[in-house]
């Protein structure tokens, strides 16, 4: 406990380190090819140089071949300390890639030049996911600079392609580096959380994205009977789909929100002028489904409703599955990683963290698919993907302390 106190005091002095590294990382734009970028190489190489200064036993960039980027691969960085210590390792996995800034007029400044406003750092990527990497790195730095030896292996992983599917990131590592992460390891993904730092995400809902295309017949708006109005069909179908809430209504309090959700979202533009009856309407439905239901059941219910509206209004309705991800089994509630992380959070903030499920799609789902009990945790106000994305320096320092306590956690010492 005394040694933790001295490490925490050291971490409290790392404000400048946070600002410097956040600035360097934000300036190295890591956009995947699906987001119009050239990859994560420059940023990953910088991280590698930073970690190299801390004398890791393993420091390696695992290349996932990707012909869409100039270098021909996507970089996945693995660093490990204390690799001969044996026993379960603590792994913290962050991702290097970012999402594009979006509408630049919504930003108060250049998204790739960090601005510091009191305790707030603003820039694309500072929260998602540099917050995670910076805190996991400072934790280790605090321990090593205090001269305190590790007694279990600690690994930091920084993966590519998290924002666009993870095929060239974590999924590649799990497929091609079997044994890198092991079932007994404590795996934390600091890529979501709440402001109190009390949410340990252990489960996700299944994800089903559907696109409905309603085909009618276009005609002049003054003679509607000569056509078939696809927009009316879309409107009726959207309202009919609200019945999904009743069909799949069973809640599960592990999740927030506790029930499955079915949200109509994107509507594609139809006719450009007011005096034409639209012959085609396209809209999408975002479904987040509790693991107790199969995505196939929801799909069949949607198909049935679409057929019913279609035959009522004499419209053709097509249904396309854009994305379908069955939720993997949740990380068991008594997993060592949950217990150890709860202990570490309690030591640092005095708070009791609770395991929870969310609407989904974090990269931890890939770990769970491979039977690895990973959790998602960090302390953050969620500003990911927004203009003027920001993070709070005190949150990063708090998380660094929690990681330090986790790296040095020993349930046998009580
Ligand atoms: Zn992220």
GROMACS .gro file of C-alpha atoms and ligand atoms in nm:
model
  415
    1UNK     CA    1   0.000   0.000   0.000
    2UNK     CA    2   0.288   0.240   0.084
    3UNK     CA    3   0.450   0.173  -0.251
    4UNK     CA    4   0.121   0.249  -0.429
    5UNK     CA    5   0.104   0.585  -0.251
    6UNK     CA    6   0.444   0.686  -0.381
    7UNK     CA    7   0.350   0.576  -0.733
    8UNK     CA    8   0.026   0.775  -0.715
    9UNK     CA    9   0.216   1.084  -0.603
   10UNK     CA   10   0.448   1.042  -0.899
   11UNK     CA   11   0.157   1.000  -1.140
   12UNK     CA   12   0.005   1.324  -1.009
   13UNK     CA   13   0.313   1.501  -1.149
   14UNK     CA   14   0.258   1.375  -1.504
   15UNK     CA   15   0.036   1.655  -1.636
   16UNK     CA   16   0.300   1.773  -1.885
   17UNK     CA   17   0.361   1.416  -2.001
   18UNK     CA   18  -0.010   1.383  -2.077
   19UNK     CA   19  -0.020   1.705  -2.278
   20UNK     CA   20   0.301   1.628  -2.468
   21UNK     CA   21   0.209   1.275  -2.568
   22UNK     CA   22  -0.150   1.372  -2.653
   23UNK     CA   23  -0.013   1.647  -2.881
   24UNK     CA   24   0.233   1.416  -3.055
   25UNK     CA   25  -0.025   1.142  -3.109
   26UNK     CA   26  -0.299   1.378  -3.231
   27UNK     CA   27  -0.061   1.529  -3.489
   28UNK     CA   28   0.002   1.183  -3.637
   29UNK     CA   29  -0.326   1.130  -3.820
   30UNK     CA   30  -0.417   0.762  -3.803
   31UNK     CA   31  -0.708   0.710  -4.041
   32UNK     CA   32  -0.774   0.370  -4.192
   33UNK     CA   33  -0.826   0.335  -4.569
   34UNK     CA   34  -1.202   0.288  -4.529
   35UNK     CA   35  -1.201   0.638  -4.374
   36UNK     CA   36  -0.991   0.785  -4.654
   37UNK     CA   37  -0.656   0.759  -4.472
   38UNK     CA   38  -0.322   0.587  -4.524
   39UNK     CA   39  -0.314   0.390  -4.199
   40UNK     CA   40  -0.174   0.409  -3.848
   41UNK     CA   41   0.200   0.373  -3.920
   42UNK     CA   42   0.333   0.711  -3.815
   43UNK     CA   43   0.141   0.711  -3.489
   44UNK     CA   44   0.227   0.351  -3.407
   45UNK     CA   45   0.596   0.412  -3.475
   46UNK     CA   46   0.588   0.706  -3.238
   47UNK     CA   47   0.427   0.494  -2.967
   48UNK     CA   48   0.689   0.227  -3.029
   49UNK     CA   49   0.968   0.480  -2.974
   50UNK     CA   50   0.802   0.601  -2.651
   51UNK     CA   51   0.769   0.245  -2.518
   52UNK     CA   52   1.121   0.151  -2.626
   53UNK     CA   53   1.253   0.400  -2.368
   54UNK     CA   54   1.093   0.184  -2.097
   55UNK     CA   55   1.297  -0.125  -2.183
   56UNK     CA   56   1.022  -0.375  -2.259
   57UNK     CA   57   1.112  -0.746  -2.289
   58UNK     CA   58   0.902  -0.765  -2.603
   59UNK     CA   59   0.840  -0.483  -2.846
   60UNK     CA   60   0.701  -0.579  -3.179
   61UNK     CA   61   0.485  -0.449  -3.460
   62UNK     CA   62   0.271  -0.728  -3.600
   63UNK     CA   63   0.185  -0.650  -3.961
   64UNK     CA   64  -0.164  -0.728  -4.088
   65UNK     CA   65  -0.137  -0.726  -4.469
   66UNK     CA   66  -0.365  -0.463  -4.629
   67UNK     CA   67  -0.305  -0.368  -4.991
   68UNK     CA   68  -0.519  -0.056  -4.959
   69UNK     CA   69  -0.249   0.138  -4.768
   70UNK     CA   70   0.087   0.254  -4.912
   71UNK     CA   71   0.292   0.043  -4.667
   72UNK     CA   72   0.093  -0.269  -4.755
   73UNK     CA   73   0.011  -0.356  -4.394
   74UNK     CA   74  -0.162  -0.226  -4.082
   75UNK     CA   75   0.056  -0.200  -3.770
   76UNK     CA   76  -0.039  -0.372  -3.443
   77UNK     CA   77   0.199  -0.299  -3.157
   78UNK     CA   78   0.269  -0.542  -2.876
   79UNK     CA   79   0.489  -0.457  -2.576
   80UNK     CA   80   0.546  -0.668  -2.270
   81UNK     CA   81   0.732  -0.628  -1.943
   82UNK     CA   82   0.818  -0.902  -1.692
   83UNK     CA   83   0.757  -1.175  -1.943
   84UNK     CA   84   0.952  -1.433  -1.742
   85UNK     CA   85   0.753  -1.373  -1.425
   86UNK     CA   86   0.490  -1.629  -1.513
   87UNK     CA   87   0.128  -1.629  -1.402
   88UNK     CA   88  -0.152  -1.431  -1.558
   89UNK     CA   89  -0.051  -1.113  -1.739
   90UNK     CA   90  -0.239  -0.783  -1.722
   91UNK     CA   91  -0.306  -0.657  -2.073
   92UNK     CA   92  -0.435  -0.313  -2.166
   93UNK     CA   93  -0.543  -0.287  -2.526
   94UNK     CA   94  -0.596   0.050  -2.693
   95UNK     CA   95  -0.643   0.137  -3.058
   96UNK     CA   96  -0.438   0.376  -3.266
   97UNK     CA   97  -0.689   0.465  -3.536
   98UNK     CA   98  -0.931   0.754  -3.520
   99UNK     CA   99  -1.247   0.856  -3.704
  100UNK     CA  100  -1.243   1.153  -3.943
  101UNK     CA  101  -1.314   1.495  -3.788
  102UNK     CA  102  -1.639   1.536  -3.984
  103UNK     CA  103  -1.768   1.888  -4.053
  104UNK     CA  104  -1.467   2.114  -3.986
  105UNK     CA  105  -1.684   2.419  -3.928
  106UNK     CA  106  -1.808   2.253  -3.608
  107UNK     CA  107  -1.454   2.246  -3.467
  108UNK     CA  108  -1.320   2.540  -3.268
  109UNK     CA  109  -0.973   2.482  -3.417
  110UNK     CA  110  -0.763   2.236  -3.619
  111UNK     CA  111  -0.867   1.885  -3.505
  112UNK     CA  112  -0.507   1.763  -3.530
  113UNK     CA  113  -0.352   2.041  -3.321
  114UNK     CA  114  -0.419   1.981  -2.955
  115UNK     CA  115  -0.566   2.270  -2.756
  116UNK     CA  116  -0.537   2.278  -2.378
  117UNK     CA  117  -0.811   2.462  -2.193
  118UNK     CA  118  -0.751   2.428  -1.820
  119UNK     CA  119  -0.777   2.056  -1.751
  120UNK     CA  120  -0.941   1.984  -2.083
  121UNK     CA  121  -0.750   1.867  -2.391
  122UNK     CA  122  -0.927   1.904  -2.726
  123UNK     CA  123  -0.837   1.725  -3.050
  124UNK     CA  124  -0.939   1.431  -3.267
  125UNK     CA  125  -0.841   1.110  -3.090
  126UNK     CA  126  -0.759   1.252  -2.747
  127UNK     CA  127  -1.041   1.053  -2.589
  128UNK     CA  128  -1.090   0.778  -2.844
  129UNK     CA  129  -0.852   0.615  -2.783
  130UNK     CA  130  -0.543   0.807  -2.675
  131UNK     CA  131  -0.685   0.854  -2.326
  132UNK     CA  132  -0.667   0.475  -2.289
  133UNK     CA  133  -0.313   0.438  -2.414
  134UNK     CA  134  -0.174   0.740  -2.228
  135UNK     CA  135  -0.316   0.627  -1.892
  136UNK     CA  136  -0.195   0.267  -1.933
  137UNK     CA  137   0.151   0.396  -2.028
  138UNK     CA  138   0.175   0.646  -1.740
  139UNK     CA  139   0.082   0.371  -1.495
  140UNK     CA  140   0.378   0.165  -1.604
  141UNK     CA  141   0.605   0.468  -1.617
  142UNK     CA  142   0.505   0.554  -1.259
  143UNK     CA  143   0.587   0.204  -1.139
  144UNK     CA  144   0.919   0.174  -1.323
  145UNK     CA  145   1.037   0.524  -1.227
  146UNK     CA  146   0.955   0.448  -0.863
  147UNK     CA  147   1.190   0.150  -0.887
  148UNK     CA  148   0.915  -0.092  -0.785
  149UNK     CA  149   0.949  -0.434  -0.943
  150UNK     CA  150   0.661  -0.600  -1.128
  151UNK     CA  151   0.560  -0.941  -1.003
  152UNK     CA  152   0.337  -1.032  -1.290
  153UNK     CA  153   0.376  -0.967  -1.663
  154UNK     CA  154   0.223  -0.646  -1.799
  155UNK     CA  155   0.143  -0.603  -2.166
  156UNK     CA  156   0.034  -0.302  -2.368
  157UNK     CA  157  -0.125  -0.358  -2.707
  158UNK     CA  158  -0.207  -0.083  -2.954
  159UNK     CA  159  -0.411  -0.214  -3.244
  160UNK     CA  160  -0.514  -0.074  -3.581
  161UNK     CA  161  -0.851  -0.078  -3.755
  162UNK     CA  162  -1.077  -0.061  -3.448
  163UNK     CA  163  -1.302   0.200  -3.603
  164UNK     CA  164  -1.363   0.008  -3.924
  165UNK     CA  165  -1.416  -0.351  -3.819
  166UNK     CA  166  -1.089  -0.474  -3.654
  167UNK     CA  167  -1.021  -0.721  -3.935
  168UNK     CA  168  -0.666  -0.579  -3.962
  169UNK     CA  169  -0.642  -0.511  -3.590
  170UNK     CA  170  -0.744  -0.722  -3.291
  171UNK     CA  171  -0.920  -0.983  -3.501
  172UNK     CA  172  -0.599  -1.036  -3.698
  173UNK     CA  173  -0.397  -1.081  -3.377
  174UNK     CA  174  -0.645  -1.331  -3.235
  175UNK     CA  175  -0.646  -1.531  -3.559
  176UNK     CA  176  -0.274  -1.525  -3.633
  177UNK     CA  177  -0.109  -1.500  -3.290
  178UNK     CA  178  -0.276  -1.772  -3.092
  179UNK     CA  179  -0.149  -1.776  -2.734
  180UNK     CA  180  -0.052  -1.409  -2.729
  181UNK     CA  181  -0.353  -1.341  -2.507
  182UNK     CA  182  -0.445  -1.627  -2.271
  183UNK     CA  183  -0.762  -1.720  -2.091
  184UNK     CA  184  -0.610  -1.658  -1.749
  185UNK     CA  185  -0.485  -1.309  -1.845
  186UNK     CA  186  -0.653  -0.994  -1.716
  187UNK     CA  187  -0.756  -0.800  -2.024
  188UNK     CA  188  -0.882  -0.442  -2.006
  189UNK     CA  189  -0.994  -0.233  -2.303
  190UNK     CA  190  -1.011   0.134  -2.194
  191UNK     CA  191  -1.241   0.241  -2.477
  192UNK     CA  192  -1.569   0.330  -2.305
  193UNK     CA  193  -1.682   0.421  -1.958
  194UNK     CA  194  -1.869   0.671  -1.747
  195UNK     CA  195  -1.768   0.991  -1.571
  196UNK     CA  196  -1.746   0.823  -1.232
  197UNK     CA  197  -1.527   0.541  -1.361
  198UNK     CA  198  -1.767   0.288  -1.213
  199UNK     CA  199  -1.887   0.106  -1.525
  200UNK     CA  200  -1.710  -0.218  -1.608
  201UNK     CA  201  -1.855  -0.331  -1.939
  202UNK     CA  202  -1.875  -0.709  -1.963
  203UNK     CA  203  -2.151  -0.775  -2.216
  204UNK     CA  204  -2.290  -0.637  -2.535
  205UNK     CA  205  -2.614  -0.662  -2.721
  206UNK     CA  206  -2.631  -0.821  -3.063
  207UNK     CA  207  -2.626  -0.574  -3.346
  208UNK     CA  208  -2.853  -0.587  -3.650
  209UNK     CA  209  -2.859  -0.309  -3.907
  210UNK     CA  210  -3.134  -0.335  -4.167
  211UNK     CA  211  -3.213  -0.132  -4.475
  212UNK     CA  212  -3.569  -0.123  -4.611
  213UNK     CA  213  -3.634  -0.026  -4.973
  214UNK     CA  214  -3.994   0.054  -5.058
  215UNK     CA  215  -4.067   0.055  -5.428
  216UNK     CA  216  -4.385   0.216  -5.557
  217UNK     CA  217  -4.453   0.414  -5.871
  218UNK     CA  218  -4.349   0.772  -5.936
  219UNK     CA  219  -4.600   1.018  -6.079
  220UNK     CA  220  -4.716   1.380  -6.069
  221UNK     CA  221  -4.829   1.482  -5.721
  222UNK     CA  222  -5.154   1.625  -5.854
  223UNK     CA  223  -5.265   1.279  -5.971
  224UNK     CA  224  -5.158   1.052  -5.683
  225UNK     CA  225  -5.381   0.764  -5.795
  226UNK     CA  226  -5.169   0.719  -6.106
  227UNK     CA  227  -4.872   0.623  -5.887
  228UNK     CA  228  -4.789   0.441  -5.567
  229UNK     CA  229  -4.643   0.658  -5.294
  230UNK     CA  230  -4.337   0.487  -5.147
  231UNK     CA  231  -4.301   0.751  -4.874
  232UNK     CA  232  -4.640   0.662  -4.729
  233UNK     CA  233  -4.528   0.298  -4.730
  234UNK     CA  234  -4.207   0.391  -4.547
  235UNK     CA  235  -4.399   0.595  -4.290
  236UNK     CA  236  -4.647   0.313  -4.223
  237UNK     CA  237  -4.370   0.059  -4.199
  238UNK     CA  238  -4.166   0.273  -3.958
  239UNK     CA  239  -4.470   0.298  -3.730
  240UNK     CA  240  -4.543  -0.075  -3.765
  241UNK     CA  241  -4.186  -0.159  -3.667
  242UNK     CA  242  -4.247   0.000  -3.326
  243UNK     CA  243  -4.421  -0.328  -3.246
  244UNK     CA  244  -4.071  -0.481  -3.216
  245UNK     CA  245  -4.050  -0.314  -2.873
  246UNK     CA  246  -4.343  -0.532  -2.761
  247UNK     CA  247  -4.235  -0.850  -2.937
  248UNK     CA  248  -3.886  -0.839  -2.785
  249UNK     CA  249  -3.966  -0.659  -2.462
  250UNK     CA  250  -3.794  -0.873  -2.200
  251UNK     CA  251  -3.545  -0.652  -2.009
  252UNK     CA  252  -3.211  -0.742  -1.852
  253UNK     CA  253  -3.091  -0.509  -1.576
  254UNK     CA  254  -2.727  -0.591  -1.648
  255UNK     CA  255  -2.764  -0.369  -1.954
  256UNK     CA  256  -2.799   0.003  -1.999
  257UNK     CA  257  -3.054   0.063  -2.141
  258UNK     CA  258  -3.203  -0.261  -2.002
  259UNK     CA  259  -3.415  -0.350  -2.305
  260UNK     CA  260  -3.351  -0.426  -2.671
  261UNK     CA  261  -3.374  -0.114  -2.889
  262UNK     CA  262  -3.508  -0.073  -3.243
  263UNK     CA  263  -3.438   0.270  -3.390
  264UNK     CA  264  -3.527   0.393  -3.738
  265UNK     CA  265  -3.230   0.608  -3.836
  266UNK     CA  266  -3.105   0.693  -4.184
  267UNK     CA  267  -3.356   0.806  -4.449
  268UNK     CA  268  -3.221   0.848  -4.797
  269UNK     CA  269  -3.326   1.150  -5.004
  270UNK     CA  270  -3.602   1.073  -5.254
  271UNK     CA  271  -3.739   1.320  -5.507
  272UNK     CA  272  -3.581   1.667  -5.522
  273UNK     CA  273  -3.908   1.851  -5.583
  274UNK     CA  274  -4.238   1.883  -5.397
  275UNK     CA  275  -4.473   1.803  -5.685
  276UNK     CA  276  -4.363   1.446  -5.755
  277UNK     CA  277  -4.493   1.135  -5.577
  278UNK     CA  278  -4.177   0.942  -5.482
  279UNK     CA  279  -4.150   0.596  -5.634
  280UNK     CA  280  -3.874   0.479  -5.404
  281UNK     CA  281  -3.803   0.525  -5.033
  282UNK     CA  282  -3.507   0.385  -4.841
  283UNK     CA  283  -3.460   0.390  -4.465
  284UNK     CA  284  -3.255   0.201  -4.209
  285UNK     CA  285  -3.323   0.042  -3.874
  286UNK     CA  286  -3.060   0.005  -3.602
  287UNK     CA  287  -3.139  -0.289  -3.370
  288UNK     CA  288  -2.951  -0.364  -3.044
  289UNK     CA  289  -3.080  -0.695  -2.923
  290UNK     CA  290  -3.037  -0.858  -2.583
  291UNK     CA  291  -2.843  -1.187  -2.602
  292UNK     CA  292  -3.157  -1.382  -2.495
  293UNK     CA  293  -3.301  -1.320  -2.846
  294UNK     CA  294  -3.156  -1.434  -3.178
  295UNK     CA  295  -3.106  -1.173  -3.450
  296UNK     CA  296  -3.284  -1.417  -3.683
  297UNK     CA  297  -3.607  -1.383  -3.481
  298UNK     CA  298  -3.598  -1.006  -3.521
  299UNK     CA  299  -3.522  -1.039  -3.890
  300UNK     CA  300  -3.823  -1.267  -3.945
  301UNK     CA  301  -4.052  -1.030  -3.755
  302UNK     CA  302  -3.931  -0.739  -3.970
  303UNK     CA  303  -3.982  -0.943  -4.287
  304UNK     CA  304  -4.339  -1.024  -4.180
  305UNK     CA  305  -4.425  -0.660  -4.108
  306UNK     CA  306  -4.274  -0.545  -4.436
  307UNK     CA  307  -4.475  -0.807  -4.630
  308UNK     CA  308  -4.795  -0.705  -4.453
  309UNK     CA  309  -4.752  -0.332  -4.528
  310UNK     CA  310  -4.636  -0.417  -4.880
  311UNK     CA  311  -4.948  -0.617  -4.964
  312UNK     CA  312  -5.180  -0.364  -4.795
  313UNK     CA  313  -5.045  -0.077  -5.003
  314UNK     CA  314  -4.946  -0.273  -5.313
  315UNK     CA  315  -4.578  -0.181  -5.275
  316UNK     CA  316  -4.269  -0.393  -5.315
  317UNK     CA  317  -4.057  -0.388  -4.998
  318UNK     CA  318  -3.703  -0.521  -4.999
  319UNK     CA  319  -3.509  -0.589  -4.681
  320UNK     CA  320  -3.131  -0.594  -4.674
  321UNK     CA  321  -2.907  -0.689  -4.380
  322UNK     CA  322  -2.625  -0.433  -4.366
  323UNK     CA  323  -2.462  -0.560  -4.047
  324UNK     CA  324  -2.537  -0.858  -3.828
  325UNK     CA  325  -2.334  -0.942  -3.520
  326UNK     CA  326  -2.452  -1.199  -3.270
  327UNK     CA  327  -2.338  -1.099  -2.919
  328UNK     CA  328  -2.074  -1.331  -2.773
  329UNK     CA  329  -2.127  -1.475  -2.425
  330UNK     CA  330  -2.066  -1.208  -2.158
  331UNK     CA  331  -1.745  -1.207  -1.956
  332UNK     CA  332  -1.839  -1.408  -1.643
  333UNK     CA  333  -1.923  -1.185  -1.349
  334UNK     CA  334  -1.668  -1.358  -1.122
  335UNK     CA  335  -1.376  -1.330  -1.368
  336UNK     CA  336  -1.044  -1.238  -1.204
  337UNK     CA  337  -1.015  -0.929  -1.422
  338UNK     CA  338  -1.344  -0.790  -1.287
  339UNK     CA  339  -1.250  -0.858  -0.926
  340UNK     CA  340  -0.899  -0.713  -0.967
  341UNK     CA  341  -1.023  -0.404  -1.150
  342UNK     CA  342  -1.292  -0.344  -0.885
  343UNK     CA  343  -1.020  -0.363  -0.616
  344UNK     CA  344  -0.796  -0.120  -0.807
  345UNK     CA  345  -1.079   0.131  -0.861
  346UNK     CA  346  -1.174   0.112  -0.493
  347UNK     CA  347  -0.814   0.178  -0.384
  348UNK     CA  348  -0.784   0.485  -0.608
  349UNK     CA  349  -1.128   0.651  -0.600
  350UNK     CA  350  -1.302   0.477  -0.311
  351UNK     CA  351  -1.588   0.393  -0.549
  352UNK     CA  352  -1.760   0.060  -0.608
  353UNK     CA  353  -1.757  -0.024  -0.978
  354UNK     CA  354  -2.022  -0.253  -1.125
  355UNK     CA  355  -2.023  -0.491  -1.420
  356UNK     CA  356  -2.266  -0.382  -1.691
  357UNK     CA  357  -2.377  -0.451  -2.046
  358UNK     CA  358  -2.406  -0.187  -2.319
  359UNK     CA  359  -2.562  -0.144  -2.662
  360UNK     CA  360  -2.247  -0.262  -2.832
  361UNK     CA  361  -1.989  -0.262  -3.057
  362UNK     CA  362  -1.661  -0.249  -2.870
  363UNK     CA  363  -1.353  -0.438  -2.974
  364UNK     CA  364  -1.381  -0.647  -2.655
  365UNK     CA  365  -1.646  -0.856  -2.833
  366UNK     CA  366  -1.362  -1.013  -3.035
  367UNK     CA  367  -1.184  -1.122  -2.717
  368UNK     CA  368  -1.508  -1.274  -2.588
  369UNK     CA  369  -1.564  -1.457  -2.915
  370UNK     CA  370  -1.228  -1.623  -2.860
  371UNK     CA  371  -1.321  -1.718  -2.503
  372UNK     CA  372  -1.101  -1.449  -2.346
  373UNK     CA  373  -1.267  -1.270  -2.052
  374UNK     CA  374  -1.206  -0.903  -2.138
  375UNK     CA  375  -1.367  -0.596  -1.986
  376UNK     CA  376  -1.409  -0.242  -2.113
  377UNK     CA  377  -1.345   0.034  -1.864
  378UNK     CA  378  -1.227   0.393  -1.834
  379UNK     CA  379  -1.324   0.719  -1.667
  380UNK     CA  380  -1.462   0.950  -1.930
  381UNK     CA  381  -1.741   1.178  -2.038
  382UNK     CA  382  -1.823   1.032  -2.374
  383UNK     CA  383  -1.707   1.273  -2.646
  384UNK     CA  384  -1.579   1.010  -2.890
  385UNK     CA  385  -1.648   1.081  -3.259
  386UNK     CA  386  -1.784   1.429  -3.179
  387UNK     CA  387  -1.648   1.760  -3.304
  388UNK     CA  388  -1.417   1.913  -3.041
  389UNK     CA  389  -1.355   1.568  -2.894
  390UNK     CA  390  -1.198   1.620  -2.554
  391UNK     CA  391  -1.059   1.449  -2.248
  392UNK     CA  392  -0.986   1.559  -1.893
  393UNK     CA  393  -0.631   1.539  -1.766
  394UNK     CA  394  -0.746   1.445  -1.411
  395UNK     CA  395  -0.941   1.148  -1.557
  396UNK     CA  396  -0.630   1.025  -1.737
  397UNK     CA  397  -0.424   1.054  -1.419
  398UNK     CA  398  -0.693   0.873  -1.218
  399UNK     CA  399  -0.704   0.594  -1.474
  400UNK     CA  400  -0.323   0.575  -1.469
  401UNK     CA  401  -0.341   0.516  -1.092
  402UNK     CA  402  -0.608   0.249  -1.136
  403UNK     CA  403  -0.391   0.075  -1.395
  404UNK     CA  404  -0.088   0.100  -1.165
  405UNK     CA  405  -0.291  -0.060  -0.884
  406UNK     CA  406  -0.410  -0.326  -1.129
  407UNK     CA  407  -0.059  -0.403  -1.258
  408UNK     CA  408   0.051  -0.449  -0.896
  409UNK     CA  409  -0.271  -0.619  -0.780
  410UNK     CA  410  -0.223  -0.939  -0.590
  411UNK     CA  411  -0.536  -1.106  -0.457
  412UNK     CA  412  -0.318  -1.326  -0.238
  413UNK     CA  413  -0.192  -1.015  -0.059
  414UNK     CA  414  -0.554  -0.913   0.008
  415LIG    ZN1  415  -1.248   0.375  -2.960
   0.00000   0.00000   0.00000
